[in-house]
Amino acid sequence: MLIMALNFFVASSEEVTNPGIAIQKYHLPTSIFGLVSIAFSIGVILSGIFIAKNSKIEFRKHISKLFVLNSLVMVLIGFSSVFLISFNAFVFFGLMLFFEVLLGFITILVNVPMTSFFQSQVPLNIQSRFFALLSFSANLIVPLGILYTGFLASAIGADVTYIINNILVIVIVCFAFWKEIGRGFRAFLLKKWKMSK
């Protein structure tokens, strides 16, 4: 359910929000828009190298934080679009490319431990059915998310839609991992209390 919700709110960025911001709002030429995908791919490659070199790190333990961090980067893209409109379009585009590299990096840090979690927790005899259902639900929910985001972006703007969608993702992640987040928050407060004594 969490993955379906994330796909609904986030998967439309390549088709709706990114071109809506870069091409429609900032009037950047379509000939350079492909750099957004290239920047994301660079982040993916760097993340793959990072995971390979740091295989001892248990990324699964930090998955809720990584989910939130991923959405926060997208929120920053939205806010950058809102507040940098008075600057040269290429100033915003340079910042957007930087955020896209970061986004590609964090996305893989989320996807790899999530996939390994499913493979380790789902019984072997039902894995094929589970992954088939996961793929089917993603293929079903993504077009609905694109439709929803398209309507919202045409009404309030692609950048504001991007911000709203990712704030909703953060809320969903906090709800899904509320026990883990609560434990982390209590541990943080306890540590601060001990340091103050």
Coordinates of C-alpha atoms in Angstrom, one line a residue:
M1 CA 0.0 0.0 0.0
L2 CA 2.9 2.4 0.8
I3 CA 4.5 1.7 -2.6
M4 CA 1.2 2.3 -4.3
A5 CA 0.8 5.6 -2.5
L6 CA 4.3 6.7 -3.4
N7 CA 3.8 5.7 -7.1
F8 CA 0.6 7.7 -7.1
F9 CA 2.2 10.9 -5.9
V10 CA 5.7 10.7 -7.2
A11 CA 5.8 8.7 -10.5
S12 CA 4.3 11.5 -12.4
S13 CA 7.3 13.8 -12.0
E14 CA 8.9 12.8 -15.2
E15 CA 5.7 13.2 -17.3
V16 CA 4.0 16.1 -15.6
T17 CA 5.8 18.2 -12.9
N18 CA 9.4 18.3 -14.3
P19 CA 8.4 19.4 -17.8
G20 CA 5.6 21.6 -16.3
I21 CA 8.3 23.5 -14.3
A22 CA 11.2 23.5 -16.7
I23 CA 9.5 23.9 -20.0
Q24 CA 6.1 25.6 -19.3
K25 CA 7.1 27.9 -16.4
Y26 CA 10.7 28.6 -17.1
H27 CA 10.5 28.3 -20.9
L28 CA 13.6 26.3 -21.2
P29 CA 14.2 24.7 -24.6
T30 CA 13.1 21.1 -25.0
S31 CA 16.5 20.3 -26.5
I32 CA 18.2 20.6 -23.1
F33 CA 15.3 19.1 -21.0
G34 CA 16.8 15.7 -21.5
L35 CA 19.6 16.8 -19.1
V36 CA 17.2 16.3 -16.2
S37 CA 17.0 12.5 -17.0
I38 CA 20.8 12.4 -17.5
A39 CA 21.3 14.1 -14.1
F40 CA 19.0 11.6 -12.4
S41 CA 20.8 8.7 -14.1
I42 CA 24.2 10.0 -12.9
G43 CA 22.8 10.0 -9.3
V44 CA 21.6 6.4 -9.8
I45 CA 25.1 5.3 -11.0
L46 CA 26.8 7.1 -8.1
S47 CA 24.4 5.5 -5.7
G48 CA 25.1 2.0 -7.1
I49 CA 28.8 2.6 -6.7
F50 CA 28.2 3.9 -3.1
I51 CA 26.1 0.8 -2.2
A52 CA 28.7 -1.6 -3.7
K53 CA 31.6 0.1 -1.7
N54 CA 29.6 0.3 1.5
S55 CA 27.9 -3.1 1.6
K56 CA 28.2 -3.3 5.4
I57 CA 25.8 -0.4 5.9
E58 CA 22.2 -1.6 6.6
F59 CA 20.3 0.8 4.5
R60 CA 17.0 -1.0 5.4
K61 CA 17.3 0.4 9.0
H62 CA 17.2 3.9 7.6
I63 CA 14.5 3.4 4.9
S64 CA 11.9 5.7 6.5
K65 CA 14.5 8.5 6.8
L66 CA 15.6 7.9 3.2
F67 CA 11.9 8.0 2.0
V68 CA 11.5 11.4 3.8
L69 CA 14.8 12.7 2.5
N70 CA 13.8 11.7 -1.1
S71 CA 10.6 13.7 -0.8
L72 CA 12.3 16.7 0.9
V73 CA 14.6 17.0 -2.2
M74 CA 11.5 17.1 -4.4
V75 CA 9.9 19.7 -2.1
L76 CA 13.1 21.7 -2.5
I77 CA 12.8 21.5 -6.3
G78 CA 9.3 22.9 -6.0
F79 CA 10.2 25.7 -3.6
S80 CA 13.2 26.6 -5.8
S81 CA 10.8 26.9 -8.8
V82 CA 8.5 29.2 -6.8
F83 CA 11.2 31.5 -5.4
L84 CA 13.7 31.7 -8.3
I85 CA 11.3 32.8 -10.9
S86 CA 12.8 36.3 -10.9
F87 CA 16.2 34.9 -11.7
N88 CA 17.6 33.7 -15.0
A89 CA 16.0 30.4 -16.0
F90 CA 19.4 28.7 -16.2
V91 CA 20.1 29.5 -12.6
F92 CA 17.1 27.5 -11.6
F93 CA 17.9 24.8 -14.2
G94 CA 21.4 24.3 -12.8
L95 CA 20.0 23.9 -9.3
M96 CA 17.3 21.5 -10.6
L97 CA 20.0 19.4 -12.2
F98 CA 21.9 19.2 -8.9
F99 CA 18.8 18.2 -7.1
E100 CA 18.1 15.5 -9.8
V101 CA 21.5 14.0 -9.2
L102 CA 20.8 13.9 -5.5
L103 CA 17.3 12.5 -6.2
G104 CA 18.7 9.7 -8.3
F105 CA 21.2 8.9 -5.6
I106 CA 18.6 8.7 -2.8
T107 CA 16.0 6.9 -4.9
I108 CA 18.4 3.9 -5.3
L109 CA 19.2 3.9 -1.6
V110 CA 15.4 3.5 -1.1
N111 CA 14.7 1.0 -3.9
V112 CA 17.6 -1.5 -3.2
P113 CA 16.8 -2.1 0.5
M114 CA 13.1 -2.2 -0.2
T115 CA 13.5 -4.9 -2.9
S116 CA 15.9 -6.9 -0.6
F117 CA 13.3 -6.5 2.2
F118 CA 10.6 -8.0 0.0
Q119 CA 12.8 -10.9 -1.1
S120 CA 13.8 -11.7 2.4
Q121 CA 10.4 -11.4 4.0
V122 CA 8.0 -12.8 1.4
P123 CA 8.0 -16.6 1.4
L124 CA 9.7 -18.1 -1.7
N125 CA 6.6 -20.1 -2.8
I126 CA 4.6 -16.9 -3.2
Q127 CA 7.3 -14.4 -4.4
S128 CA 6.3 -14.7 -8.1
R129 CA 2.6 -13.9 -7.2
F130 CA 3.7 -11.1 -4.9
F131 CA 5.9 -9.4 -7.4
A132 CA 3.4 -9.8 -10.1
L133 CA 0.8 -8.1 -7.9
L134 CA 3.3 -5.4 -7.1
S135 CA 4.0 -4.8 -10.8
F136 CA 0.3 -4.8 -11.6
S137 CA -0.6 -2.4 -8.9
A138 CA 2.2 0.0 -10.0
N139 CA 1.1 -0.2 -13.6
L140 CA -2.5 0.6 -12.5
I141 CA -1.8 3.4 -10.0
V142 CA 0.8 5.3 -12.0
P143 CA -1.6 6.5 -14.8
L144 CA -4.1 7.5 -12.1
G145 CA -1.4 9.5 -10.4
I146 CA -0.4 11.2 -13.7
L147 CA -4.1 12.0 -14.3
Y148 CA -4.5 13.5 -10.8
T149 CA -1.2 15.4 -10.9
G150 CA -2.0 16.7 -14.4
F151 CA -5.3 18.2 -13.3
L152 CA -3.8 19.6 -10.1
A153 CA -0.8 21.1 -12.0
S154 CA -3.0 22.8 -14.5
A155 CA -5.1 24.4 -11.7
I156 CA -2.3 25.5 -9.2
G157 CA 1.0 25.1 -11.1
A158 CA 3.4 22.2 -11.5
D159 CA 5.8 23.4 -8.7
V160 CA 3.1 23.8 -6.1
T161 CA 1.7 20.4 -7.0
Y162 CA 5.2 18.9 -6.6
I163 CA 5.4 20.4 -3.1
I164 CA 1.9 19.2 -2.1
N165 CA 2.4 15.7 -3.5
N166 CA 5.7 15.2 -1.6
I167 CA 4.4 16.7 1.6
L168 CA 1.6 14.1 1.4
V169 CA 4.3 11.4 0.8
I170 CA 6.1 12.5 3.9
V171 CA 2.8 12.3 5.9
I172 CA 2.2 8.8 4.5
V173 CA 5.7 7.6 5.3
C174 CA 5.5 9.0 8.9
F175 CA 2.1 7.2 9.3
A176 CA 3.5 3.9 7.9
F177 CA 6.7 4.0 10.1
W178 CA 5.3 5.8 13.1
K179 CA 6.5 3.2 15.6
E180 CA 10.1 3.4 14.2
I181 CA 10.0 7.2 14.0
G182 CA 8.6 7.4 17.6
R183 CA 11.4 5.2 18.9
G184 CA 14.0 7.3 17.1
F185 CA 12.5 10.5 18.4
R186 CA 12.4 9.2 22.0
A187 CA 16.0 8.0 21.8
F188 CA 17.0 11.4 20.5
L189 CA 15.2 13.2 23.4
L190 CA 16.8 10.8 25.9
K191 CA 20.3 11.4 24.5
K192 CA 19.7 15.2 24.7
W193 CA 18.4 14.9 28.3
K194 CA 21.5 12.9 29.4
M195 CA 23.8 15.4 27.7
S196 CA 22.1 18.3 29.6
K197 CA 22.8 16.6 33.0

